């Protein structure tokens, strides 16, 4: 009599369980790569052109603000188009909650008088868990939703938020958020980049007067003789690196408490 030997209980499906939630990310197509490069170049070029124009006194805040905001938002759109198809459904479900968390925390800190933001904690966490594409979308949606519902001044800063998500995702891929002694310096560097992107927006779109804490720092720097652009940039260089270092530290601490199974389900890195 022919008999079939069954595997021990629980082993028949062990292979499929081992790959539960794994969504191997497809390599960037040439079109997606070009869109990502174009988005980064548009944001960087907009920043450089803005500083160059103001530095040569060829315009004032009014004439520069529209192309500045337009260039930044175009860069965000290019980054989003280049990454949307690479975000797994498991990560998409998290993004609205992550954006809401960013908004609530950002509002609380903004009214506290502390010269920080802490409005990218969930962006960095999603980027760490699900990769740079999800980080870009989380950052952009946070600022757009925030601006359309509560605080319109956040919309022009969507470019910086998207770049933070992008960089955090690649930092996660490189394992830089796995250890506290690499997470904090990485956050500091990301903060420097974010501060450079946001400085001209604060100067030429809002006149430097954003936030209870940050606005007072800009006012003090102007009183010391710095120009508006110099004051907002210096304020950003003081606030953003510290803010993002704390943000990456918080994400590292949160990540320690996330079960490995959940990380595996969302891991596209």
PDB file of N, CA, C and O in Angstrom, residues 33-79:
ATOM      1  N   UNK A  33      14.297  56.556 -12.924  1.00  0.00           N
ATOM      2  CA  UNK A  33      15.590  57.114 -12.527  1.00  0.00           C
ATOM      3  C   UNK A  33      15.738  58.545 -13.021  1.00  0.00           C
ATOM      4  O   UNK A  33      16.170  59.441 -12.282  1.00  0.00           O
ATOM      5  N   UNK A  34      15.341  58.783 -14.277  1.00  0.00           N
ATOM      6  CA  UNK A  34      15.446  60.134 -14.838  1.00  0.00           C
ATOM      7  C   UNK A  34      14.524  61.106 -14.105  1.00  0.00           C
ATOM      8  O   UNK A  34      14.890  62.257 -13.872  1.00  0.00           O
ATOM      9  N   UNK A  35      13.326  60.640 -13.712  1.00  0.00           N
ATOM     10  CA  UNK A  35      12.405  61.498 -12.980  1.00  0.00           C
ATOM     11  C   UNK A  35      12.971  61.863 -11.606  1.00  0.00           C
ATOM     12  O   UNK A  35      12.849  63.005 -11.155  1.00  0.00           O
ATOM     13  N   UNK A  36      13.584  60.898 -10.940  1.00  0.00           N
ATOM     14  CA  UNK A  36      14.189  61.169  -9.637  1.00  0.00           C
ATOM     15  C   UNK A  36      15.356  62.142  -9.758  1.00  0.00           C
ATOM     16  O   UNK A  36      15.488  63.073  -8.957  1.00  0.00           O
ATOM     17  N   UNK A  37      16.186  61.929 -10.767  1.00  0.00           N
ATOM     18  CA  UNK A  37      17.318  62.840 -10.983  1.00  0.00           C
ATOM     19  C   UNK A  37      16.812  64.236 -11.326  1.00  0.00           C
ATOM     20  O   UNK A  37      17.301  65.246 -10.806  1.00  0.00           O
ATOM     21  N   UNK A  38      15.793  64.291 -12.205  1.00  0.00           N
ATOM     22  CA  UNK A  38      15.241  65.585 -12.600  1.00  0.00           C
ATOM     23  C   UNK A  38      14.637  66.309 -11.403  1.00  0.00           C
ATOM     24  O   UNK A  38      14.830  67.520 -11.231  1.00  0.00           O
ATOM     25  N   UNK A  39      13.904  65.582 -10.540  1.00  0.00           N
ATOM     26  CA  UNK A  39      13.307  66.203  -9.363  1.00  0.00           C
ATOM     27  C   UNK A  39      14.356  66.778  -8.431  1.00  0.00           C
ATOM     28  O   UNK A  39      14.227  67.917  -7.940  1.00  0.00           O
ATOM     29  N   UNK A  40      15.417  66.003  -8.185  1.00  0.00           N
ATOM     30  CA  UNK A  40      16.491  66.483  -7.312  1.00  0.00           C
ATOM     31  C   UNK A  40      17.189  67.696  -7.923  1.00  0.00           C
ATOM     32  O   UNK A  40      17.507  68.669  -7.217  1.00  0.00           O
ATOM     33  N   UNK A  41      17.429  67.652  -9.220  1.00  0.00           N
ATOM     34  CA  UNK A  41      18.105  68.766  -9.886  1.00  0.00           C
ATOM     35  C   UNK A  41      17.246  70.024  -9.907  1.00  0.00           C
ATOM     36  O   UNK A  41      17.770  71.144  -9.762  1.00  0.00           O
ATOM     37  N   UNK A  42      15.936  69.863 -10.082  1.00  0.00           N
ATOM     38  CA  UNK A  42      15.049  71.028 -10.091  1.00  0.00           C
ATOM     39  C   UNK A  42      15.055  71.703  -8.722  1.00  0.00           C
ATOM     40  O   UNK A  42      15.137  72.938  -8.626  1.00  0.00           O
ATOM     41  N   UNK A  43      14.988  70.912  -7.661  1.00  0.00           N
ATOM     42  CA  UNK A  43      15.004  71.491  -6.308  1.00  0.00           C
ATOM     43  C   UNK A  43      16.345  72.175  -6.038  1.00  0.00           C
ATOM     44  O   UNK A  43      16.401  73.314  -5.557  1.00  0.00           O
ATOM     45  N   UNK A  44      17.441  71.477  -6.363  1.00  0.00           N
ATOM     46  CA  UNK A  44      18.769  72.060  -6.136  1.00  0.00           C
ATOM     47  C   UNK A  44      18.985  73.288  -7.008  1.00  0.00           C
ATOM     48  O   UNK A  44      19.532  74.311  -6.557  1.00  0.00           O
ATOM     49  N   UNK A  45      18.547  73.211  -8.270  1.00  0.00           N
ATOM     50  CA  UNK A  45      18.707  74.343  -9.174  1.00  0.00           C
ATOM     51  C   UNK A  45      17.873  75.541  -8.760  1.00  0.00           C
ATOM     52  O   UNK A  45      18.311  76.694  -8.885  1.00  0.00           O
ATOM     53  N   UNK A  46      16.665  75.273  -8.259  1.00  0.00           N
ATOM     54  CA  UNK A  46      15.813  76.365  -7.780  1.00  0.00           C
ATOM     55  C   UNK A  46      16.459  77.078  -6.600  1.00  0.00           C
ATOM     56  O   UNK A  46      16.470  78.313  -6.520  1.00  0.00           O
ATOM     57  N   UNK A  47      17.017  76.295  -5.685  1.00  0.00           N
ATOM     58  CA  UNK A  47      17.704  76.900  -4.537  1.00  0.00           C
ATOM     59  C   UNK A  47      18.887  77.752  -5.015  1.00  0.00           C
ATOM     60  O   UNK A  47      19.044  78.907  -4.613  1.00  0.00           O
ATOM     61  N   UNK A  48      19.721  77.182  -5.886  1.00  0.00           N
ATOM     62  CA  UNK A  48      20.914  77.901  -6.344  1.00  0.00           C
ATOM     63  C   UNK A  48      20.541  79.169  -7.103  1.00  0.00           C
ATOM     64  O   UNK A  48      21.139  80.234  -6.892  1.00  0.00           O
ATOM     65  N   UNK A  49      19.534  79.068  -7.971  1.00  0.00           N
ATOM     66  CA  UNK A  49      19.132  80.236  -8.748  1.00  0.00           C
ATOM     67  C   UNK A  49      18.556  81.325  -7.859  1.00  0.00           C
ATOM     68  O   UNK A  49      18.809  82.513  -8.069  1.00  0.00           O
ATOM     69  N   UNK A  50      17.800  80.921  -6.836  1.00  0.00           N
ATOM     70  CA  UNK A  50      17.203  81.905  -5.930  1.00  0.00           C
ATOM     71  C   UNK A  50      18.283  82.670  -5.181  1.00  0.00           C
ATOM     72  O   UNK A  50      18.255  83.904  -5.101  1.00  0.00           O
ATOM     73  N   UNK A  51      19.234  81.946  -4.620  1.00  0.00           N
ATOM     74  CA  UNK A  51      20.307  82.594  -3.878  1.00  0.00           C
ATOM     75  C   UNK A  51      21.141  83.478  -4.802  1.00  0.00           C
ATOM     76  O   UNK A  51      21.560  84.588  -4.433  1.00  0.00           O
ATOM     77  N   UNK A  52      21.385  83.018  -6.029  1.00  0.00           N
ATOM     78  CA  UNK A  52      22.178  83.796  -6.985  1.00  0.00           C
ATOM     79  C   UNK A  52      21.471  85.088  -7.363  1.00  0.00           C
ATOM     80  O   UNK A  52      22.080  86.157  -7.411  1.00  0.00           O
ATOM     81  N   UNK A  53      20.166  84.992  -7.624  1.00  0.00           N
ATOM     82  CA  UNK A  53      19.403  86.178  -8.016  1.00  0.00           C
ATOM     83  C   UNK A  53      19.394  87.209  -6.900  1.00  0.00           C
ATOM     84  O   UNK A  53      19.666  88.391  -7.106  1.00  0.00           O
ATOM     85  N   UNK A  54      19.093  86.752  -5.668  1.00  0.00           N
ATOM     86  CA  UNK A  54      19.037  87.692  -4.549  1.00  0.00           C
ATOM     87  C   UNK A  54      20.423  88.248  -4.248  1.00  0.00           C
ATOM     88  O   UNK A  54      20.588  89.420  -3.924  1.00  0.00           O
ATOM     89  N   UNK A  55      21.428  87.402  -4.376  1.00  0.00           N
ATOM     90  CA  UNK A  55      22.788  87.846  -4.097  1.00  0.00           C
ATOM     91  C   UNK A  55      23.226  88.962  -5.021  1.00  0.00           C
ATOM     92  O   UNK A  55      24.049  89.793  -4.655  1.00  0.00           O
ATOM     93  N   UNK A  56      22.657  88.991  -6.233  1.00  0.00           N
ATOM     94  CA  UNK A  56      23.024  90.057  -7.170  1.00  0.00           C
ATOM     95  C   UNK A  56      21.968  91.157  -7.218  1.00  0.00           C
ATOM     96  O   UNK A  56      21.989  92.007  -8.104  1.00  0.00           O
ATOM     97  N   UNK A  57      21.024  91.104  -6.276  1.00  0.00           N
ATOM     98  CA  UNK A  57      20.006  92.129  -6.148  1.00  0.00           C
ATOM     99  C   UNK A  57      19.244  92.342  -7.456  1.00  0.00           C
ATOM    100  O   UNK A  57      18.939  93.467  -7.850  1.00  0.00           O
ATOM    101  N   UNK A  58      18.901  91.221  -8.105  1.00  0.00           N
ATOM    102  CA  UNK A  58      18.117  91.317  -9.340  1.00  0.00           C
ATOM    103  C   UNK A  58      16.633  91.121  -9.083  1.00  0.00           C
ATOM    104  O   UNK A  58      15.842  91.009 -10.003  1.00  0.00           O
ATOM    105  N   UNK A  59      16.266  91.047  -7.846  1.00  0.00           N
ATOM    106  CA  UNK A  59      14.865  90.870  -7.518  1.00  0.00           C
ATOM    107  C   UNK A  59      14.677  91.003  -6.034  1.00  0.00           C
ATOM    108  O   UNK A  59      15.618  91.082  -5.264  1.00  0.00           O
ATOM    109  N   UNK A  60      13.416  91.077  -5.616  1.00  0.00           N
ATOM    110  CA  UNK A  60      13.123  91.104  -4.195  1.00  0.00           C
ATOM    111  C   UNK A  60      12.293  89.882  -3.846  1.00  0.00           C
ATOM    112  O   UNK A  60      12.061  89.018  -4.670  1.00  0.00           O
ATOM    113  N   UNK A  61      11.837  89.827  -2.598  1.00  0.00           N
ATOM    114  CA  UNK A  61      11.090  88.666  -2.154  1.00  0.00           C
ATOM    115  C   UNK A  61       9.856  88.411  -2.981  1.00  0.00           C
ATOM    116  O   UNK A  61       9.488  87.270  -3.252  1.00  0.00           O
ATOM    117  N   UNK A  62       9.172  89.480  -3.415  1.00  0.00           N
ATOM    118  CA  UNK A  62       7.938  89.329  -4.174  1.00  0.00           C
ATOM    119  C   UNK A  62       8.193  88.684  -5.526  1.00  0.00           C
ATOM    120  O   UNK A  62       7.480  87.777  -5.949  1.00  0.00           O
ATOM    121  N   UNK A  63       9.214  89.153  -6.245  1.00  0.00           N
ATOM    122  CA  UNK A  63       9.481  88.640  -7.578  1.00  0.00           C
ATOM    123  C   UNK A  63      10.095  87.246  -7.550  1.00  0.00           C
ATOM    124  O   UNK A  63       9.999  86.504  -8.518  1.00  0.00           O
ATOM    125  N   UNK A  64      10.706  86.882  -6.454  1.00  0.00           N
ATOM    126  CA  UNK A  64      11.385  85.591  -6.377  1.00  0.00           C
ATOM    127  C   UNK A  64      10.491  84.497  -5.812  1.00  0.00           C
ATOM    128  O   UNK A  64      10.653  83.326  -6.134  1.00  0.00           O
ATOM    129  N   UNK A  65       9.503  84.845  -4.992  1.00  0.00           N
ATOM    130  CA  UNK A  65       8.735  83.839  -4.271  1.00  0.00           C
ATOM    131  C   UNK A  65       7.982  82.887  -5.195  1.00  0.00           C
ATOM    132  O   UNK A  65       7.955  81.673  -4.951  1.00  0.00           O
ATOM    133  N   UNK A  66       7.378  83.402  -6.261  1.00  0.00           N
ATOM    134  CA  UNK A  66       6.599  82.528  -7.145  1.00  0.00           C
ATOM    135  C   UNK A  66       7.470  81.504  -7.865  1.00  0.00           C
ATOM    136  O   UNK A  66       7.170  80.308  -7.841  1.00  0.00           O
ATOM    137  N   UNK A  67       8.564  81.919  -8.540  1.00  0.00           N
ATOM    138  CA  UNK A  67       9.407  80.895  -9.157  1.00  0.00           C
ATOM    139  C   UNK A  67      10.061  79.971  -8.140  1.00  0.00           C
ATOM    140  O   UNK A  67      10.299  78.799  -8.430  1.00  0.00           O
ATOM    141  N   UNK A  68      10.341  80.475  -6.942  1.00  0.00           N
ATOM    142  CA  UNK A  68      10.925  79.637  -5.898  1.00  0.00           C
ATOM    143  C   UNK A  68       9.965  78.527  -5.498  1.00  0.00           C
ATOM    144  O   UNK A  68      10.314  77.345  -5.502  1.00  0.00           O
ATOM    145  N   UNK A  69       8.738  78.910  -5.168  1.00  0.00           N
ATOM    146  CA  UNK A  69       7.736  77.911  -4.772  1.00  0.00           C
ATOM    147  C   UNK A  69       7.398  76.996  -5.942  1.00  0.00           C
ATOM    148  O   UNK A  69       7.276  75.772  -5.786  1.00  0.00           O
ATOM    149  N   UNK A  70       7.262  77.588  -7.135  1.00  0.00           N
ATOM    150  CA  UNK A  70       6.939  76.777  -8.305  1.00  0.00           C
ATOM    151  C   UNK A  70       8.016  75.755  -8.613  1.00  0.00           C
ATOM    152  O   UNK A  70       7.721  74.598  -8.928  1.00  0.00           O
ATOM    153  N   UNK A  71       9.273  76.164  -8.525  1.00  0.00           N
ATOM    154  CA  UNK A  71      10.367  75.233  -8.788  1.00  0.00           C
ATOM    155  C   UNK A  71      10.420  74.107  -7.772  1.00  0.00           C
ATOM    156  O   UNK A  71      10.604  72.943  -8.126  1.00  0.00           O
ATOM    157  N   UNK A  72      10.247  74.462  -6.502  1.00  0.00           N
ATOM    158  CA  UNK A  72      10.252  73.437  -5.465  1.00  0.00           C
ATOM    159  C   UNK A  72       9.112  72.437  -5.661  1.00  0.00           C
ATOM    160  O   UNK A  72       9.293  71.223  -5.560  1.00  0.00           O
ATOM    161  N   UNK A  73       7.906  72.949  -5.926  1.00  0.00           N
ATOM    162  CA  UNK A  73       6.760  72.054  -6.094  1.00  0.00           C
ATOM    163  C   UNK A  73       6.899  71.189  -7.346  1.00  0.00           C
ATOM    164  O   UNK A  73       6.489  70.028  -7.354  1.00  0.00           O
ATOM    165  N   UNK A  74       7.498  71.735  -8.393  1.00  0.00           N
ATOM    166  CA  UNK A  74       7.754  70.927  -9.584  1.00  0.00           C
ATOM    167  C   UNK A  74       8.703  69.784  -9.245  1.00  0.00           C
ATOM    168  O   UNK A  74       8.515  68.640  -9.686  1.00  0.00           O
ATOM    169  N   UNK A  75       9.727  70.080  -8.454  1.00  0.00           N
ATOM    170  CA  UNK A  75      10.643  69.026  -8.031  1.00  0.00           C
ATOM    171  C   UNK A  75       9.931  67.944  -7.240  1.00  0.00           C
ATOM    172  O   UNK A  75      10.193  66.750  -7.419  1.00  0.00           O
ATOM    173  N   UNK A  76       9.011  68.345  -6.357  1.00  0.00           N
ATOM    174  CA  UNK A  76       8.235  67.371  -5.580  1.00  0.00           C
ATOM    175  C   UNK A  76       7.397  66.492  -6.497  1.00  0.00           C
ATOM    176  O   UNK A  76       7.334  65.270  -6.335  1.00  0.00           O
ATOM    177  N   UNK A  77       6.734  67.109  -7.473  1.00  0.00           N
ATOM    178  CA  UNK A  77       5.899  66.342  -8.404  1.00  0.00           C
ATOM    179  C   UNK A  77       6.734  65.313  -9.160  1.00  0.00           C
ATOM    180  O   UNK A  77       6.335  64.149  -9.321  1.00  0.00           O
ATOM    181  N   UNK A  78       7.906  65.718  -9.624  1.00  0.00           N
ATOM    182  CA  UNK A  78       8.774  64.788 -10.345  1.00  0.00           C
ATOM    183  C   UNK A  78       9.206  63.627  -9.447  1.00  0.00           C
ATOM    184  O   UNK A  78       9.230  62.467  -9.881  1.00  0.00           O
ATOM    185  N   UNK A  79       9.545  63.923  -8.189  1.00  0.00           N
ATOM    186  CA  UNK A  79       9.921  62.858  -7.260  1.00  0.00           C
ATOM    187  C   UNK A  79       8.749  61.909  -7.006  1.00  0.00           C
ATOM    188  O   UNK A  79       8.920  60.685  -6.940  1.00  0.00           O
TER     189      UNK A  79
END
